[in-house]
GROMACS .gro file of C-alpha atoms in nm:
model
  458
    1MET     CA    1  -0.285   1.691   1.486
    2GLY     CA    2  -0.352   2.022   1.316
    3GLY     CA    3  -0.186   2.295   1.520
    4ALA     CA    4   0.020   2.050   1.727
    5LEU     CA    5   0.379   2.136   1.814
    6SER     CA    6   0.620   2.025   1.540
    7GLY     CA    7   0.931   1.822   1.613
    8CYS     CA    8   0.792   1.635   1.911
    9LEU     CA    9   0.552   1.359   2.012
   10PHE     CA   10   0.438   1.254   2.357
   11ALA     CA   11   0.387   0.878   2.395
   12ARG     CA   12   0.197   0.737   2.689
   13HIS     CA   13   0.384   0.413   2.613
   14ALA     CA   14   0.696   0.389   2.396
   15LEU     CA   15   0.924   0.095   2.318
   16LEU     CA   16   1.275   0.210   2.409
   17PRO     CA   17   1.589  -0.007   2.383
   18GLN     CA   18   1.548  -0.107   2.748
   19GLY     CA   19   1.182  -0.200   2.696
   20TRP     CA   20   0.845  -0.031   2.730
   21ARG     CA   21   0.846   0.300   2.918
   22ARG     CA   22   0.564   0.536   3.015
   23ASP     CA   23   0.514   0.906   2.942
   24VAL     CA   24   0.794   0.945   2.689
   25LEU     CA   25   0.863   1.276   2.517
   26LEU     CA   26   1.028   1.227   2.178
   27GLU     CA   27   1.194   1.526   2.011
   28TRP     CA   28   1.365   1.554   1.674
   29ASN     CA   29   1.540   1.822   1.468
   30ALA     CA   30   1.487   1.958   1.117
   31THR     CA   31   1.733   1.707   0.968
   32GLY     CA   32   1.530   1.411   1.095
   33ASP     CA   33   1.739   1.291   1.391
   34LEU     CA   34   1.603   1.228   1.740
   35THR     CA   35   1.754   1.484   1.976
   36ALA     CA   36   1.594   1.383   2.307
   37VAL     CA   37   1.397   1.087   2.444
   38THR     CA   38   1.272   1.150   2.797
   39ASP     CA   39   1.060   0.907   2.994
   40ASN     CA   40   0.846   0.993   3.298
   41ALA     CA   41   0.797   1.331   3.132
   42ALA     CA   42   0.501   1.567   3.127
   43ALA     CA   43   0.328   1.638   2.797
   44PRO     CA   44   0.418   1.989   2.672
   45LEU     CA   45   0.125   2.215   2.598
   46GLY     CA   46   0.016   2.160   2.239
   47ALA     CA   47   0.215   1.840   2.186
   48GLU     CA   48   0.058   1.558   1.988
   49VAL     CA   49  -0.017   1.259   2.213
   50ALA     CA   50  -0.006   0.893   2.112
   51GLU     CA   51  -0.083   0.584   2.318
   52TYR     CA   52   0.164   0.330   2.176
   53VAL     CA   53   0.482   0.420   1.983
   54LEU     CA   54   0.737   0.178   1.833
   55PRO     CA   55   1.058   0.226   1.636
   56GLY     CA   56   0.997   0.174   1.264
   57MET     CA   57   1.109  -0.162   1.127
   58VAL     CA   58   1.396  -0.205   0.878
   59ASN     CA   59   1.327  -0.405   0.563
   60LEU     CA   60   1.673  -0.549   0.504
   61HIS     CA   61   1.613  -0.719   0.169
   62SER     CA   62   1.417  -0.588  -0.129
   63HIS     CA   63   1.403  -0.632  -0.506
   64ALA     CA   64   1.156  -0.349  -0.570
   65PHE     CA   65   1.072  -0.431  -0.932
   66GLN     CA   66   0.937  -0.772  -0.830
   67ARG     CA   67   0.640  -0.602  -0.661
   68ALA     CA   68   0.475  -0.587  -1.005
   69LEU     CA   69   0.495  -0.968  -1.033
   70GLY     CA   70   0.261  -1.019  -0.738
   71GLY     CA   71   0.011  -1.299  -0.798
   72MET     CA   72   0.133  -1.367  -1.154
   73THR     CA   73   0.346  -1.676  -1.079
   74GLU     CA   74   0.093  -1.882  -0.885
   75LYS     CA   75  -0.007  -2.124  -1.163
   76ALA     CA   76   0.136  -2.475  -1.147
   77GLY     CA   77   0.359  -2.580  -1.434
   78GLU     CA   78   0.360  -2.913  -1.610
   79GLY     CA   79   0.638  -3.042  -1.384
   80PRO     CA   80   0.735  -2.969  -1.023
   81ASP     CA   81   0.766  -2.597  -0.951
   82SER     CA   82   1.054  -2.450  -0.750
   83PHE     CA   83   1.264  -2.140  -0.704
   84TRP     CA   84   1.431  -2.220  -1.037
   85THR     CA   85   1.106  -2.229  -1.239
   86TRP     CA   86   0.992  -1.908  -1.067
   87ARG     CA   87   1.325  -1.749  -1.159
   88ASP     CA   88   1.266  -1.817  -1.529
   89LEU     CA   89   0.933  -1.633  -1.511
   90MET     CA   90   1.094  -1.344  -1.322
   91TYR     CA   91   1.369  -1.314  -1.584
   92ARG     CA   92   1.114  -1.282  -1.865
   93PHE     CA   93   0.929  -1.013  -1.672
   94ALA     CA   94   1.246  -0.817  -1.585
   95ARG     CA   95   1.347  -0.800  -1.951
   96HIS     CA   96   1.078  -0.542  -2.033
   97ILE     CA   97   1.084  -0.294  -1.742
   98THR     CA   98   1.198   0.060  -1.827
   99PRO     CA   99   1.370   0.290  -1.577
  100GLU     CA  100   1.053   0.504  -1.559
  101GLN     CA  101   0.841   0.198  -1.481
  102MET     CA  102   1.094   0.085  -1.225
  103GLU     CA  103   1.049   0.414  -1.041
  104THR     CA  104   0.669   0.393  -1.030
  105ILE     CA  105   0.676   0.030  -0.915
  106ALA     CA  106   0.926   0.113  -0.640
  107ALA     CA  107   0.724   0.414  -0.523
  108GLN     CA  108   0.412   0.198  -0.486
  109LEU     CA  109   0.606  -0.065  -0.295
  110PHE     CA  110   0.770   0.184  -0.061
  111ALA     CA  111   0.441   0.358   0.018
  112GLU     CA  112   0.294   0.016   0.106
  113CYS     CA  113   0.595  -0.070   0.318
  114LEU     CA  114   0.558   0.254   0.512
  115ARG     CA  115   0.187   0.197   0.572
  116HIS     CA  116   0.267  -0.142   0.724
  117GLY     CA  117   0.551  -0.025   0.947
  118TYR     CA  118   0.876  -0.038   0.751
  119THR     CA  119   1.059   0.296   0.767
  120ALA     CA  120   1.380   0.187   0.592
  121VAL     CA  121   1.465  -0.054   0.312
  122CYS     CA  122   1.783  -0.216   0.182
  123GLU     CA  123   1.749  -0.236  -0.196
  124PHE     CA  124   1.942  -0.527  -0.348
  125HIS     CA  125   1.949  -0.371  -0.693
  126TYR     CA  126   2.054  -0.572  -0.997
  127LEU     CA  127   1.859  -0.435  -1.297
  128GLN     CA  128   2.153  -0.220  -1.410
  129ARG     CA  129   2.144  -0.237  -1.793
  130ASP     CA  130   1.886  -0.172  -2.062
  131ALA     CA  131   1.669  -0.439  -2.223
  132ALA     CA  132   1.938  -0.515  -2.483
  133GLY     CA  133   2.205  -0.557  -2.216
  134ALA     CA  134   2.381  -0.225  -2.284
  135LEU     CA  135   2.494   0.007  -2.008
  136TYR     CA  136   2.297   0.327  -1.974
  137ALA     CA  137   2.484   0.648  -2.054
  138HIS     CA  138   2.468   0.721  -1.683
  139PRO     CA  139   2.585   0.406  -1.500
  140ALA     CA  140   2.359   0.462  -1.199
  141GLU     CA  141   2.046   0.533  -1.407
  142THR     CA  142   1.822   0.264  -1.261
  143ALA     CA  143   1.961   0.289  -0.908
  144GLU     CA  144   1.884   0.660  -0.910
  145ARG     CA  145   1.529   0.584  -1.026
  146VAL     CA  146   1.476   0.365  -0.721
  147LEU     CA  147   1.626   0.632  -0.498
  148ALA     CA  148   1.388   0.886  -0.653
  149ALA     CA  149   1.100   0.656  -0.558
  150ALA     CA  150   1.234   0.641  -0.203
  151ARG     CA  151   1.240   1.022  -0.186
  152LEU     CA  152   0.884   1.044  -0.320
  153SER     CA  153   0.756   0.794  -0.066
  154GLY     CA  154   0.973   0.927   0.217
  155ILE     CA  155   1.125   0.593   0.312
  156GLY     CA  156   1.492   0.568   0.412
  157MET     CA  157   1.717   0.358   0.190
  158THR     CA  158   2.039   0.162   0.178
  159MET     CA  159   2.114   0.118  -0.193
  160LEU     CA  160   2.314  -0.196  -0.273
  161PRO     CA  161   2.434  -0.211  -0.636
  162VAL     CA  162   2.478  -0.576  -0.726
  163LEU     CA  163   2.785  -0.755  -0.858
  164TYR     CA  164   2.653  -1.012  -1.109
  165SER     CA  165   2.897  -1.168  -1.355
  166HIS     CA  166   2.823  -1.540  -1.387
  167ALA     CA  167   2.530  -1.777  -1.437
  168GLY     CA  168   2.657  -2.038  -1.194
  169PHE     CA  169   2.945  -2.174  -0.988
  170GLY     CA  170   3.266  -2.215  -1.186
  171ALA     CA  171   3.221  -1.881  -1.370
  172GLN     CA  172   2.954  -2.012  -1.608
  173PRO     CA  173   2.872  -1.751  -1.877
  174LEU     CA  174   2.556  -1.549  -1.831
  175GLN     CA  175   2.246  -1.652  -2.021
  176PRO     CA  176   2.080  -1.403  -2.261
  177GLU     CA  177   1.796  -1.347  -2.016
  178GLN     CA  178   2.051  -1.232  -1.755
  179ALA     CA  179   2.202  -0.963  -1.979
  180ARG     CA  180   2.037  -0.677  -1.787
  181PHE     CA  181   2.207  -0.785  -1.466
  182ARG     CA  182   2.570  -0.805  -1.585
  183THR     CA  183   2.823  -0.610  -1.380
  184GLY     CA  184   3.188  -0.656  -1.297
  185ALA     CA  185   3.379  -0.514  -1.003
  186ASP     CA  186   3.465  -0.192  -1.190
  187ASP     CA  187   3.102  -0.142  -1.293
  188VAL     CA  188   2.983  -0.170  -0.934
  189LEU     CA  189   3.244   0.074  -0.810
  190ARG     CA  190   3.146   0.326  -1.080
  191ILE     CA  191   2.781   0.302  -0.970
  192VAL     CA  192   2.878   0.342  -0.605
  193GLU     CA  193   3.084   0.650  -0.695
  194ALA     CA  194   2.798   0.797  -0.898
  195LEU     CA  195   2.563   0.755  -0.602
  196ALA     CA  196   2.798   0.915  -0.349
  197PRO     CA  197   2.632   1.262  -0.364
  198GLN     CA  198   2.303   1.107  -0.251
  199ARG     CA  199   2.441   0.975   0.077
  200GLY     CA  200   2.299   1.150   0.384
  201GLY     CA  201   2.056   1.107   0.669
  202GLN     CA  202   1.806   0.912   0.458
  203VAL     CA  203   2.044   0.730   0.222
  204GLU     CA  204   2.344   0.499   0.252
  205VAL     CA  205   2.523   0.314  -0.029
  206GLY     CA  206   2.689  -0.025   0.008
  207PHE     CA  207   2.720  -0.316  -0.233
  208ALA     CA  208   2.595  -0.669  -0.287
  209PRO     CA  209   2.765  -0.960  -0.457
  210HIS     CA  210   2.452  -1.134  -0.586
  211SER     CA  211   2.563  -1.479  -0.474
  212LEU     CA  212   2.863  -1.710  -0.490
  213ARG     CA  213   2.720  -1.855  -0.810
  214ALA     CA  214   2.702  -1.509  -0.974
  215ALA     CA  215   3.020  -1.344  -0.840
  216ASP     CA  216   3.358  -1.505  -0.776
  217VAL     CA  217   3.553  -1.444  -0.458
  218ALA     CA  218   3.827  -1.241  -0.631
  219GLN     CA  219   3.565  -0.991  -0.751
  220ILE     CA  220   3.399  -0.981  -0.408
  221ARG     CA  221   3.731  -0.911  -0.238
  222ALA     CA  222   3.819  -0.638  -0.488
  223VAL     CA  223   3.497  -0.441  -0.431
  224ALA     CA  224   3.492  -0.499  -0.055
  225GLN     CA  225   3.848  -0.372  -0.021
  226ALA     CA  226   3.778  -0.065  -0.235
  227LEU     CA  227   3.476   0.041  -0.028
  228PRO     CA  228   3.505   0.236   0.298
  229ALA     CA  229   3.516  -0.008   0.588
  230ASP     CA  230   3.180   0.100   0.731
  231ARG     CA  231   2.972   0.030   0.418
  232PRO     CA  232   2.728  -0.263   0.435
  233ILE     CA  233   2.773  -0.574   0.218
  234HIS     CA  234   2.485  -0.813   0.144
  235ILE     CA  235   2.486  -1.149  -0.036
  236HIS     CA  236   2.230  -1.419  -0.119
  237ILE     CA  237   2.359  -1.747   0.018
  238ALA     CA  238   2.246  -2.109   0.066
  239GLU     CA  239   1.889  -2.023  -0.030
  240GLN     CA  240   1.811  -2.352  -0.206
  241GLN     CA  241   1.937  -2.708  -0.186
  242GLY     CA  242   2.032  -2.691  -0.555
  243GLU     CA  243   2.271  -2.406  -0.478
  244VAL     CA  244   2.429  -2.605  -0.196
  245ARG     CA  245   2.482  -2.906  -0.425
  246GLN     CA  246   2.639  -2.688  -0.695
  247SER     CA  247   2.876  -2.533  -0.443
  248LEU     CA  248   2.979  -2.875  -0.315
  249ASP     CA  249   3.036  -3.001  -0.670
  250VAL     CA  250   3.259  -2.707  -0.767
  251SER     CA  251   3.435  -2.608  -0.442
  252GLY     CA  252   3.394  -2.915  -0.220
  253ARG     CA  253   3.236  -2.689   0.043
  254ARG     CA  254   2.890  -2.564   0.128
  255PRO     CA  255   2.825  -2.197   0.039
  256VAL     CA  256   2.862  -2.047   0.387
  257GLN     CA  257   3.171  -2.258   0.457
  258TYR     CA  258   3.323  -2.150   0.125
  259LEU     CA  259   3.247  -1.781   0.182
  260TYR     CA  260   3.406  -1.782   0.527
  261ASP     CA  261   3.711  -1.970   0.396
  262GLN     CA  262   3.767  -1.714   0.121
  263VAL     CA  263   3.648  -1.376   0.252
  264ASP     CA  264   3.678  -1.185   0.578
  265VAL     CA  265   3.312  -1.182   0.686
  266ASP     CA  266   3.238  -0.946   0.973
  267ALA     CA  267   2.957  -0.733   1.117
  268ARG     CA  268   2.907  -0.527   0.801
  269TRP     CA  269   2.785  -0.838   0.617
  270CYS     CA  270   2.425  -0.950   0.578
  271LEU     CA  271   2.384  -1.313   0.470
  272VAL     CA  272   2.046  -1.321   0.300
  273HIS     CA  273   1.839  -1.639   0.346
  274ALA     CA  274   2.118  -1.876   0.462
  275THR     CA  275   1.834  -2.128   0.471
  276HIS     CA  276   2.035  -2.446   0.434
  277VAL     CA  277   2.318  -2.428   0.687
  278GLN     CA  278   2.481  -2.689   0.909
  279PRO     CA  279   2.564  -2.643   1.280
  280ASP     CA  280   2.923  -2.540   1.207
  281GLU     CA  281   2.798  -2.276   0.963
  282VAL     CA  282   2.549  -2.146   1.220
  283ALA     CA  283   2.839  -2.107   1.462
  284LEU     CA  284   3.051  -1.926   1.200
  285MET     CA  285   2.774  -1.680   1.122
  286ALA     CA  286   2.700  -1.603   1.485
  287ALA     CA  287   3.066  -1.564   1.584
  288SER     CA  288   3.140  -1.325   1.295
  289GLY     CA  289   2.868  -1.080   1.396
  290ALA     CA  290   2.711  -1.094   1.049
  291VAL     CA  291   2.334  -1.051   1.021
  292ALA     CA  292   2.114  -1.330   0.888
  293GLY     CA  293   1.868  -1.165   0.647
  294LEU     CA  294   1.549  -1.371   0.675
  295CYS     CA  295   1.255  -1.331   0.437
  296PRO     CA  296   0.995  -1.585   0.554
  297THR     CA  297   0.708  -1.497   0.317
  298THR     CA  298   0.929  -1.510   0.007
  299GLU     CA  299   1.111  -1.820   0.132
  300ALA     CA  300   0.771  -1.985   0.181
  301ASN     CA  301   0.638  -1.863  -0.154
  302LEU     CA  302   0.942  -2.007  -0.335
  303GLY     CA  303   0.952  -2.329  -0.132
  304ASP     CA  304   1.305  -2.260  -0.009
  305GLY     CA  305   1.290  -2.413   0.339
  306LEU     CA  306   1.327  -2.297   0.700
  307PHE     CA  307   1.624  -2.127   0.862
  308PRO     CA  308   1.747  -2.291   1.189
  309LEU     CA  309   1.635  -1.997   1.401
  310ALA     CA  310   1.644  -2.159   1.745
  311GLU     CA  311   2.002  -2.278   1.698
  312PHE     CA  312   2.106  -1.936   1.568
  313ILE     CA  313   1.947  -1.760   1.867
  314ALA     CA  314   2.121  -2.003   2.105
  315ALA     CA  315   2.454  -1.920   1.938
  316GLY     CA  316   2.398  -1.546   1.988
  317GLY     CA  317   2.326  -1.476   1.622
  318ARG     CA  318   2.184  -1.151   1.487
  319PHE     CA  319   1.896  -1.142   1.240
  320GLY     CA  320   1.653  -0.910   1.067
  321VAL     CA  321   1.369  -0.949   0.818
  322GLY     CA  322   1.300  -0.840   0.463
  323SER     CA  323   1.018  -0.860   0.212
  324ASP     CA  324   1.240  -0.970  -0.079
  325SER     CA  325   1.001  -1.046  -0.370
  326HIS     CA  326   0.718  -0.854  -0.196
  327VAL     CA  327   0.448  -1.117  -0.183
  328SER     CA  328   0.391  -0.931   0.145
  329GLN     CA  329   0.482  -0.577   0.245
  330SER     CA  330   0.421  -0.632   0.618
  331PRO     CA  331   0.689  -0.679   0.885
  332VAL     CA  332   0.415  -0.830   1.104
  333GLU     CA  333   0.367  -1.109   0.853
  334GLU     CA  334   0.743  -1.171   0.820
  335LEU     CA  335   0.792  -1.193   1.196
  336ARG     CA  336   0.477  -1.397   1.249
  337TRP     CA  337   0.582  -1.655   0.992
  338LEU     CA  338   0.940  -1.657   1.113
  339GLU     CA  339   0.802  -1.784   1.444
  340TYR     CA  340   0.524  -2.001   1.298
  341GLY     CA  341   0.763  -2.186   1.067
  342GLN     CA  342   0.968  -2.286   1.370
  343ARG     CA  343   0.656  -2.396   1.559
  344LEU     CA  344   0.543  -2.615   1.270
  345GLN     CA  345   0.887  -2.765   1.225
  346ARG     CA  346   0.947  -2.831   1.595
  347GLN     CA  347   0.587  -2.893   1.702
  348ARG     CA  348   0.617  -2.658   1.998
  349ARG     CA  349   0.533  -2.296   2.077
  350ASN     CA  350   0.717  -1.972   2.161
  351VAL     CA  351   1.049  -2.055   1.995
  352ALA     CA  352   1.187  -1.702   1.945
  353ALA     CA  353   1.255  -1.617   2.307
  354THR     CA  354   1.540  -1.615   2.556
  355PRO     CA  355   1.560  -1.641   2.937
  356ASP     CA  356   1.595  -1.261   2.942
  357GLN     CA  357   1.300  -1.195   2.709
  358ARG     CA  358   1.016  -1.446   2.719
  359HIS     CA  359   0.766  -1.229   2.530
  360VAL     CA  360   0.801  -1.354   2.173
  361GLY     CA  361   0.659  -1.040   2.011
  362ASP     CA  362   0.900  -0.812   2.198
  363TYR     CA  363   1.197  -1.039   2.129
  364LEU     CA  364   1.124  -1.060   1.757
  365TRP     CA  365   1.061  -0.687   1.711
  366GLN     CA  366   1.358  -0.567   1.913
  367THR     CA  367   1.601  -0.821   1.767
  368ALA     CA  368   1.488  -0.757   1.409
  369LEU     CA  369   1.527  -0.383   1.471
  370GLN     CA  370   1.887  -0.428   1.583
  371GLY     CA  371   1.978  -0.667   1.302
  372GLY     CA  372   1.805  -0.453   1.040
  373ALA     CA  373   1.979  -0.136   1.155
  374GLN     CA  374   2.315  -0.310   1.141
  375ALA     CA  375   2.245  -0.444   0.792
  376ALA     CA  376   2.134  -0.101   0.672
  377GLY     CA  377   2.450   0.071   0.797
  378ARG     CA  378   2.240   0.362   0.921
  379LYS     CA  379   2.150   0.503   1.265
  380LEU     CA  380   1.818   0.324   1.295
  381GLY     CA  381   1.622   0.079   1.501
  382ALA     CA  382   1.588   0.258   1.833
  383LEU     CA  383   1.406   0.550   1.991
  384SER     CA  384   1.734   0.703   2.110
  385PRO     CA  385   1.902   1.042   2.060
  386GLY     CA  386   2.118   1.037   1.747
  387CYS     CA  387   1.905   0.777   1.569
  388ARG     CA  388   1.674   0.870   1.285
  389ALA     CA  389   1.329   0.988   1.388
  390ASP     CA  390   1.158   0.678   1.245
  391LEU     CA  391   0.858   0.566   1.447
  392LEU     CA  392   0.516   0.406   1.431
  393VAL     CA  393   0.201   0.507   1.616
  394LEU     CA  394  -0.034   0.213   1.673
  395ASP     CA  395  -0.410   0.235   1.642
  396ASP     CA  396  -0.502   0.223   2.009
  397ALA     CA  397  -0.874   0.241   1.918
  398HIS     CA  398  -0.857  -0.099   1.749
  399VAL     CA  399  -1.028  -0.381   1.939
  400ASN     CA  400  -0.706  -0.591   1.936
  401LEU     CA  401  -0.540  -0.333   2.163
  402CYS     CA  402  -0.841  -0.266   2.384
  403GLY     CA  403  -0.747  -0.317   2.748
  404VAL     CA  404  -0.425  -0.504   2.660
  405ASP     CA  405  -0.151  -0.505   2.920
  406ILE     CA  406   0.157  -0.322   2.794
  407ALA     CA  407   0.359  -0.645   2.812
  408ASP     CA  408   0.121  -0.802   2.560
  409VAL     CA  409   0.095  -0.520   2.305
  410LEU     CA  410   0.352  -0.660   2.061
  411GLY     CA  411   0.215  -1.010   2.109
  412SER     CA  412  -0.123  -0.873   1.999
  413VAL     CA  413   0.027  -0.682   1.706
  414LEU     CA  414   0.217  -0.984   1.572
  415PHE     CA  415  -0.011  -1.273   1.655
  416CYS     CA  416  -0.371  -1.147   1.662
  417GLY     CA  417  -0.574  -1.101   1.343
  418ASN     CA  418  -0.486  -0.954   1.005
  419ASP     CA  419  -0.576  -0.586   1.040
  420ASN     CA  420  -0.289  -0.341   1.004
  421LEU     CA  421  -0.251  -0.177   1.347
  422VAL     CA  422  -0.008   0.090   1.223
  423ARG     CA  423  -0.194   0.422   1.219
  424ASP     CA  424   0.072   0.691   1.169
  425VAL     CA  425   0.431   0.671   1.048
  426LEU     CA  426   0.710   0.925   1.097
  427CYS     CA  427   1.020   0.871   0.882
  428GLY     CA  428   1.325   1.094   0.901
  429GLY     CA  429   1.123   1.340   1.106
  430GLN     CA  430   0.843   1.368   0.847
  431TRP     CA  431   0.492   1.226   0.879
  432GLN     CA  432   0.448   0.999   0.577
  433VAL     CA  433   0.140   0.805   0.691
  434ARG     CA  434  -0.160   0.951   0.871
  435ASP     CA  435  -0.465   0.750   0.976
  436GLY     CA  436  -0.340   0.457   0.770
  437ARG     CA  437  -0.297   0.648   0.443
  438HIS     CA  438   0.028   0.749   0.280
  439VAL     CA  439   0.045   1.123   0.215
  440ALA     CA  440   0.096   1.064  -0.161
  441GLN     CA  441  -0.100   0.740  -0.183
  442ASP     CA  442  -0.343   0.836  -0.462
  443ALA     CA  443  -0.083   0.988  -0.698
  444ILE     CA  444   0.158   0.697  -0.646
  445ALA     CA  445  -0.116   0.437  -0.703
  446THR     CA  446  -0.236   0.608  -1.022
  447ALA     CA  447   0.114   0.596  -1.173
  448TYR     CA  448   0.157   0.234  -1.064
  449LYS     CA  449  -0.170   0.124  -1.224
  450ARG     CA  450  -0.062   0.287  -1.549
  451THR     CA  451   0.269   0.098  -1.538
  452LEU     CA  452   0.095  -0.234  -1.466
  453ALA     CA  453  -0.133  -0.183  -1.765
  454GLN     CA  454   0.169  -0.121  -1.987
  455LEU     CA  455   0.359  -0.427  -1.865
  456ARG     CA  456   0.063  -0.663  -1.880
  457ALA     CA  457  -0.011  -0.557  -2.237
  458LEU     CA  458   0.328  -0.692  -2.353
   0.00000   0.00000   0.00000
């Protein structure tokens, strides 16, 4: 690695959009874009050589500050626990986090995400105000802290300032514990404008109505119409049965039905969770080209339920995965449990496949790449000229990849053991992980431990 040619990598096997190819020369420029991808090539003298290379995965749904909650909500309450009881605990925790602490938490999370194979993240960011509920002097203060953490870690980011005005369907007033989240349409647009100078190869800025219970359709339309037409829009929807019941009580329609009746949903939308949807809603989502943002480890941790994946695949739907509350920072675990949940529910195997792609690991990785790139609104998800130079080098010395046929590599990565098989990570043309360690791992972890000590002393 020392002394190797910069700006190129020779892969004996690389996963290209058309599938695995041999002897692939990957080249990128100083701004972090792939400039050439040539298969059946010869290795240039001095080029670094890797055995297995994949495009980096996109994490399409993140609340970075929740990383610091890990393991602290796993004690049973006196009554039945659910998403709603977890949310109360999360609110109390969020009340105390400072912008500086937010940055150190996010940096730790992003370094972990990179080490496990995420090279981009969509940050659904709703901690916009101070602990007393007042706006910061600079409206994008906390969003810029998270972006600073992304720069420190080297991960690519789509920042999604959140529209959050109500406590429930029917424009219920916010509760005191939600004061830090409060934004109207004008607030969101001011934050988006303040973040505009940061847009570039590694950063995009969209927006996210938190949910139909927290933002009304008039507000959603106002922000969506004010944004450039290519900016991504994300929304939590139909995550829990309680949300579905509330929507039916107030609007007479289920959340996805109501959204599609009221708003022009198209391919720039990412519908996060969409756990509880009926066949007609599955068809609406697939036909619109919107991405289903699935977060299996968080959905399992919160007891949300299971998305109807097989029906969505059959309808031609697009999906990607995210780590959401960050009980896991591994795309392998998200994709594994996306498939395993379907197997348990249906009592059969190999659900995520099509007649054209029967290898479940390849289907899941490639489809999640495409859906994640679309949701991020960035040129990602493929080892192709013009896309970002975001790639993973697998640990070919690991026993799980010893003698494996190329067609079974992703099956082994996703469904064999718990070791992290990601060895090196290139993001935006820069090596951020080498031999399994992030380049700033020690400094980032030291700051994170200090922040944890401060928060847990409260």
